[in-house]
Amino acid sequence: MSKKNIFSVLIFFVFIDLAGFSQTAFTAMKNPEAFKTKFNEISESTISIENDFIQNKNLSILAKPIVSEGKFYYKKENKVRWEYSEPYFYLIIIQGNKLYVKDKNNQKQYDTQSNKMFQELNKFLVGCINGDILNKTGNYKIEFKENNEQFYVILVPNDPKMKQMLNEIHIYFDKKNYSVVQLKMVEQDGDFTNIEFFNKKINGNISDEKFNFN
Amino acid sequence: MKNLILISLLVFILNSCTLFLFNFHNNLHKETLPVKNINSYFSNSDSSYLYQAEIWFMKNYYSGLMVIKPQNDSLTRVVFITETGIKIFDFEIRNPLLFKKFYKINYIIEPMSRRIICNTLANDIGLLCQNGNVKFIDAFNDDDKTIFRIHNRCKRYLYVYNQNDYGYNIIHVNSIFSRKAEVIFYGINNFAPDSIKIQHFGKNLNYIFRRIKQ
């Protein structure tokens, strides 16, 4: 190989490295207030979100994560459908204060107001998706970061009960449309759940039947 | 007169209990056996076991994924998470002959952290996971099955082995006076049972576990 070729190869790898580095390295967000304002504007105009997701549950006792897959639907106001297809069918529908779960063998409806745990989990999950959680500055210590492609927000709960359940919440947003692309929930012992969202459709037509309890 | 009624009642209870304990296997041959290991199906520390879990407690229904990970001969970790990845509990089940307390709670979600709930859960999960050498009170057998009877913490356990299975397929748990619970193992093979049912008598608590083949 000539000196010129070796040099070209070296340059190529340097660029590959730089490209990889620029995608992953996050630095402090230059203007968090502008991000929040823009995010709130976009949230206001977002009527529906539909996407696929892959969820990895990482437990320190397991060598490999537990992988779940499915489809996620959100429709204003407060209508959420988590439809798991792997490792088995499981459906969660949240509509206002009502929560409905269904699997192959059972179905059950809950009033989240009568169950504080469900109410908190419901608010938390919906808040992570529609971004309401960013406005709860009293409930979380929030750190804002960014790179070329994503905004990255780290939330540390102030409430000791919440902190007992989740030590940190990491949310990644696509810079192009401010939608959530990844949600990572880290527990006290370091175990974590990572949910990646893809094939996103924003403001598509989602039928109300998707959120019916039957 | 009052004493007569009390004595009659006591005789009736003891008689009923005797009938129950001995009718169950009165046509089997009685044998005396030395101390022997009763190993759980979940004793291979190179493996982990994943089950879809359904729990009915009073009027509540919980579902999720249960991970059973043996750490060594005397310690097994059991983690229960919801489908969305929220951890409900993380227990260490220990050999009761080696440890004064047979379980340790690494984590349990706040609404379930009452001592009575923790004890009940640990007792039931302990039935699935505990290994250890046990002293048999006695054993019975016929052409179809062998039954080992052991005594532990004020309860009697009957391990029923069908001759064609890899291990026991039923555990009966009895107190001095009554049947307490029954664990039935289905689809027994050389890795782990395909499904497990735990049924309580006189307590509104039942479990079904279905193995997820990874």
PDB file of C-alpha atoms in Angstrom, chain B residues 93-214:
ATOM      1  CA  ILE B  93     -34.503 -16.540  48.993  1.00  0.00           C
ATOM      2  CA  ARG B  94     -32.070 -18.419  51.223  1.00  0.00           C
ATOM      3  CA  ASN B  95     -31.746 -21.908  52.565  1.00  0.00           C
ATOM      4  CA  PRO B  96     -33.636 -21.841  55.885  1.00  0.00           C
ATOM      5  CA  LEU B  97     -31.248 -24.365  57.375  1.00  0.00           C
ATOM      6  CA  LEU B  98     -28.256 -22.066  56.824  1.00  0.00           C
ATOM      7  CA  PHE B  99     -29.778 -18.644  57.466  1.00  0.00           C
ATOM      8  CA  LYS B 100     -31.818 -17.501  60.451  1.00  0.00           C
ATOM      9  CA  LYS B 101     -34.055 -15.441  58.184  1.00  0.00           C
ATOM     10  CA  PHE B 102     -34.882 -17.306  55.005  1.00  0.00           C
ATOM     11  CA  TYR B 103     -35.367 -14.213  52.849  1.00  0.00           C
ATOM     12  CA  LYS B 104     -33.963 -10.742  52.353  1.00  0.00           C
ATOM     13  CA  ILE B 105     -35.768  -7.910  50.622  1.00  0.00           C
ATOM     14  CA  ASN B 106     -33.524  -5.964  48.273  1.00  0.00           C
ATOM     15  CA  TYR B 107     -36.466  -3.876  47.094  1.00  0.00           C
ATOM     16  CA  ILE B 108     -40.237  -3.793  47.308  1.00  0.00           C
ATOM     17  CA  ILE B 109     -42.462  -1.071  45.922  1.00  0.00           C
ATOM     18  CA  GLU B 110     -43.834   1.126  48.684  1.00  0.00           C
ATOM     19  CA  PRO B 111     -47.545   0.144  48.737  1.00  0.00           C
ATOM     20  CA  MET B 112     -46.558  -3.538  49.115  1.00  0.00           C
ATOM     21  CA  SER B 113     -43.866  -3.058  51.745  1.00  0.00           C
ATOM     22  CA  ARG B 114     -46.038  -4.166  54.681  1.00  0.00           C
ATOM     23  CA  ARG B 115     -44.476  -6.969  56.682  1.00  0.00           C
ATOM     24  CA  ILE B 116     -47.421  -9.354  56.334  1.00  0.00           C
ATOM     25  CA  ILE B 117     -47.370  -9.017  52.518  1.00  0.00           C
ATOM     26  CA  CYS B 118     -43.580  -9.466  52.374  1.00  0.00           C
ATOM     27  CA  ASN B 119     -43.772 -12.595  54.556  1.00  0.00           C
ATOM     28  CA  THR B 120     -46.564 -14.113  52.477  1.00  0.00           C
ATOM     29  CA  LEU B 121     -44.790 -13.421  49.179  1.00  0.00           C
ATOM     30  CA  ALA B 122     -41.478 -14.753  50.489  1.00  0.00           C
ATOM     31  CA  ASN B 123     -43.140 -17.907  51.863  1.00  0.00           C
ATOM     32  CA  ASP B 124     -44.834 -18.633  48.542  1.00  0.00           C
ATOM     33  CA  ILE B 125     -41.812 -17.888  46.379  1.00  0.00           C
ATOM     34  CA  GLY B 126     -39.652 -19.787  48.851  1.00  0.00           C
ATOM     35  CA  LEU B 127     -41.712 -22.882  48.056  1.00  0.00           C
ATOM     36  CA  LEU B 128     -40.447 -22.685  44.495  1.00  0.00           C
ATOM     37  CA  CYS B 129     -36.833 -21.787  45.110  1.00  0.00           C
ATOM     38  CA  GLN B 130     -35.529 -23.232  48.324  1.00  0.00           C
ATOM     39  CA  ASN B 131     -32.947 -25.954  48.163  1.00  0.00           C
ATOM     40  CA  GLY B 132     -31.642 -27.877  51.052  1.00  0.00           C
ATOM     41  CA  ASN B 133     -31.239 -31.093  52.820  1.00  0.00           C
ATOM     42  CA  VAL B 134     -34.318 -31.972  54.763  1.00  0.00           C
ATOM     43  CA  LYS B 135     -35.162 -34.548  57.345  1.00  0.00           C
ATOM     44  CA  PHE B 136     -38.166 -36.546  56.259  1.00  0.00           C
ATOM     45  CA  ILE B 137     -40.762 -37.383  58.809  1.00  0.00           C
ATOM     46  CA  ASP B 138     -41.655 -40.302  56.627  1.00  0.00           C
ATOM     47  CA  ALA B 139     -42.206 -41.360  53.042  1.00  0.00           C
ATOM     48  CA  PHE B 140     -44.874 -43.333  51.243  1.00  0.00           C
ATOM     49  CA  ASN B 141     -44.958 -44.917  47.843  1.00  0.00           C
ATOM     50  CA  ASP B 142     -46.881 -47.105  45.466  1.00  0.00           C
ATOM     51  CA  ASP B 143     -46.488 -47.945  41.787  1.00  0.00           C
ATOM     52  CA  ASP B 144     -47.510 -44.473  40.635  1.00  0.00           C
ATOM     53  CA  LYS B 145     -46.053 -42.027  43.110  1.00  0.00           C
ATOM     54  CA  THR B 146     -43.780 -41.368  46.053  1.00  0.00           C
ATOM     55  CA  ILE B 147     -44.640 -38.872  48.763  1.00  0.00           C
ATOM     56  CA  PHE B 148     -42.087 -37.329  51.103  1.00  0.00           C
ATOM     57  CA  ARG B 149     -43.392 -35.658  54.213  1.00  0.00           C
ATOM     58  CA  ILE B 150     -41.252 -33.044  55.936  1.00  0.00           C
ATOM     59  CA  HIS B 151     -41.766 -30.672  58.826  1.00  0.00           C
ATOM     60  CA  ASN B 152     -40.566 -27.102  58.820  1.00  0.00           C
ATOM     61  CA  ARG B 153     -41.616 -24.028  60.808  1.00  0.00           C
ATOM     62  CA  CYS B 154     -44.902 -25.420  62.166  1.00  0.00           C
ATOM     63  CA  LYS B 155     -45.965 -26.613  58.741  1.00  0.00           C
ATOM     64  CA  ARG B 156     -45.925 -29.999  57.065  1.00  0.00           C
ATOM     65  CA  TYR B 157     -44.990 -30.294  53.440  1.00  0.00           C
ATOM     66  CA  LEU B 158     -45.888 -33.236  51.252  1.00  0.00           C
ATOM     67  CA  TYR B 159     -43.741 -33.519  48.123  1.00  0.00           C
ATOM     68  CA  VAL B 160     -45.482 -35.752  45.593  1.00  0.00           C
ATOM     69  CA  TYR B 161     -43.275 -37.385  42.949  1.00  0.00           C
ATOM     70  CA  ASN B 162     -44.909 -39.106  40.003  1.00  0.00           C
ATOM     71  CA  GLN B 163     -42.723 -41.956  38.824  1.00  0.00           C
ATOM     72  CA  ASN B 164     -42.494 -40.645  35.268  1.00  0.00           C
ATOM     73  CA  ASP B 165     -41.539 -37.063  36.094  1.00  0.00           C
ATOM     74  CA  TYR B 166     -38.117 -35.471  36.549  1.00  0.00           C
ATOM     75  CA  GLY B 167     -39.029 -34.293  40.046  1.00  0.00           C
ATOM     76  CA  TYR B 168     -41.947 -33.568  42.336  1.00  0.00           C
ATOM     77  CA  ASN B 169     -45.078 -32.297  40.618  1.00  0.00           C
ATOM     78  CA  ILE B 170     -47.142 -31.239  43.634  1.00  0.00           C
ATOM     79  CA  ILE B 171     -46.306 -29.713  47.011  1.00  0.00           C
ATOM     80  CA  HIS B 172     -49.072 -29.793  49.625  1.00  0.00           C
ATOM     81  CA  VAL B 173     -48.627 -27.366  52.517  1.00  0.00           C
ATOM     82  CA  ASN B 174     -50.567 -28.194  55.680  1.00  0.00           C
ATOM     83  CA  SER B 175     -50.693 -26.750  59.148  1.00  0.00           C
ATOM     84  CA  ILE B 176     -51.527 -29.025  62.061  1.00  0.00           C
ATOM     85  CA  PHE B 177     -55.230 -28.540  61.483  1.00  0.00           C
ATOM     86  CA  SER B 178     -55.819 -27.685  57.867  1.00  0.00           C
ATOM     87  CA  ARG B 179     -54.668 -27.514  54.269  1.00  0.00           C
ATOM     88  CA  LYS B 180     -52.872 -24.251  53.666  1.00  0.00           C
ATOM     89  CA  ALA B 181     -51.710 -24.266  50.074  1.00  0.00           C
ATOM     90  CA  GLU B 182     -50.932 -26.387  47.060  1.00  0.00           C
ATOM     91  CA  VAL B 183     -48.263 -25.891  44.410  1.00  0.00           C
ATOM     92  CA  ILE B 184     -48.738 -27.728  41.128  1.00  0.00           C
ATOM     93  CA  PHE B 185     -45.990 -27.966  38.517  1.00  0.00           C
ATOM     94  CA  TYR B 186     -47.007 -28.588  34.903  1.00  0.00           C
ATOM     95  CA  GLY B 187     -44.910 -29.594  31.901  1.00  0.00           C
ATOM     96  CA  ILE B 188     -41.967 -30.785  33.959  1.00  0.00           C
ATOM     97  CA  ASN B 189     -38.834 -31.296  31.898  1.00  0.00           C
ATOM     98  CA  ASN B 190     -35.114 -31.327  32.506  1.00  0.00           C
ATOM     99  CA  PHE B 191     -34.863 -27.508  32.477  1.00  0.00           C
ATOM    100  CA  ALA B 192     -37.830 -26.063  34.388  1.00  0.00           C
ATOM    101  CA  PRO B 193     -41.598 -26.531  34.652  1.00  0.00           C
ATOM    102  CA  ASP B 194     -43.605 -24.945  31.827  1.00  0.00           C
ATOM    103  CA  SER B 195     -46.105 -23.542  34.283  1.00  0.00           C
ATOM    104  CA  ILE B 196     -46.715 -23.410  38.018  1.00  0.00           C
ATOM    105  CA  LYS B 197     -49.878 -22.774  39.974  1.00  0.00           C
ATOM    106  CA  ILE B 198     -49.917 -21.812  43.660  1.00  0.00           C
ATOM    107  CA  GLN B 199     -53.306 -21.970  45.290  1.00  0.00           C
ATOM    108  CA  HIS B 200     -54.083 -20.962  48.884  1.00  0.00           C
ATOM    109  CA  PHE B 201     -56.960 -22.433  50.861  1.00  0.00           C
ATOM    110  CA  GLY B 202     -58.742 -20.006  53.176  1.00  0.00           C
ATOM    111  CA  LYS B 203     -56.763 -17.052  51.828  1.00  0.00           C
ATOM    112  CA  ASN B 204     -57.685 -15.133  48.719  1.00  0.00           C
ATOM    113  CA  LEU B 205     -54.266 -15.415  47.099  1.00  0.00           C
ATOM    114  CA  ASN B 206     -53.364 -17.386  43.989  1.00  0.00           C
ATOM    115  CA  TYR B 207     -50.542 -17.334  41.466  1.00  0.00           C
ATOM    116  CA  ILE B 208     -49.969 -18.653  37.950  1.00  0.00           C
ATOM    117  CA  PHE B 209     -46.519 -18.622  36.341  1.00  0.00           C
ATOM    118  CA  ARG B 210     -45.991 -19.478  32.659  1.00  0.00           C
ATOM    119  CA  ARG B 211     -42.474 -19.965  31.404  1.00  0.00           C
ATOM    120  CA  ILE B 212     -41.276 -17.725  28.601  1.00  0.00           C
ATOM    121  CA  LYS B 213     -38.913 -19.678  26.395  1.00  0.00           C
ATOM    122  CA  GLN B 214     -35.992 -17.358  25.628  1.00  0.00           C
TER     123      GLN B 214
END
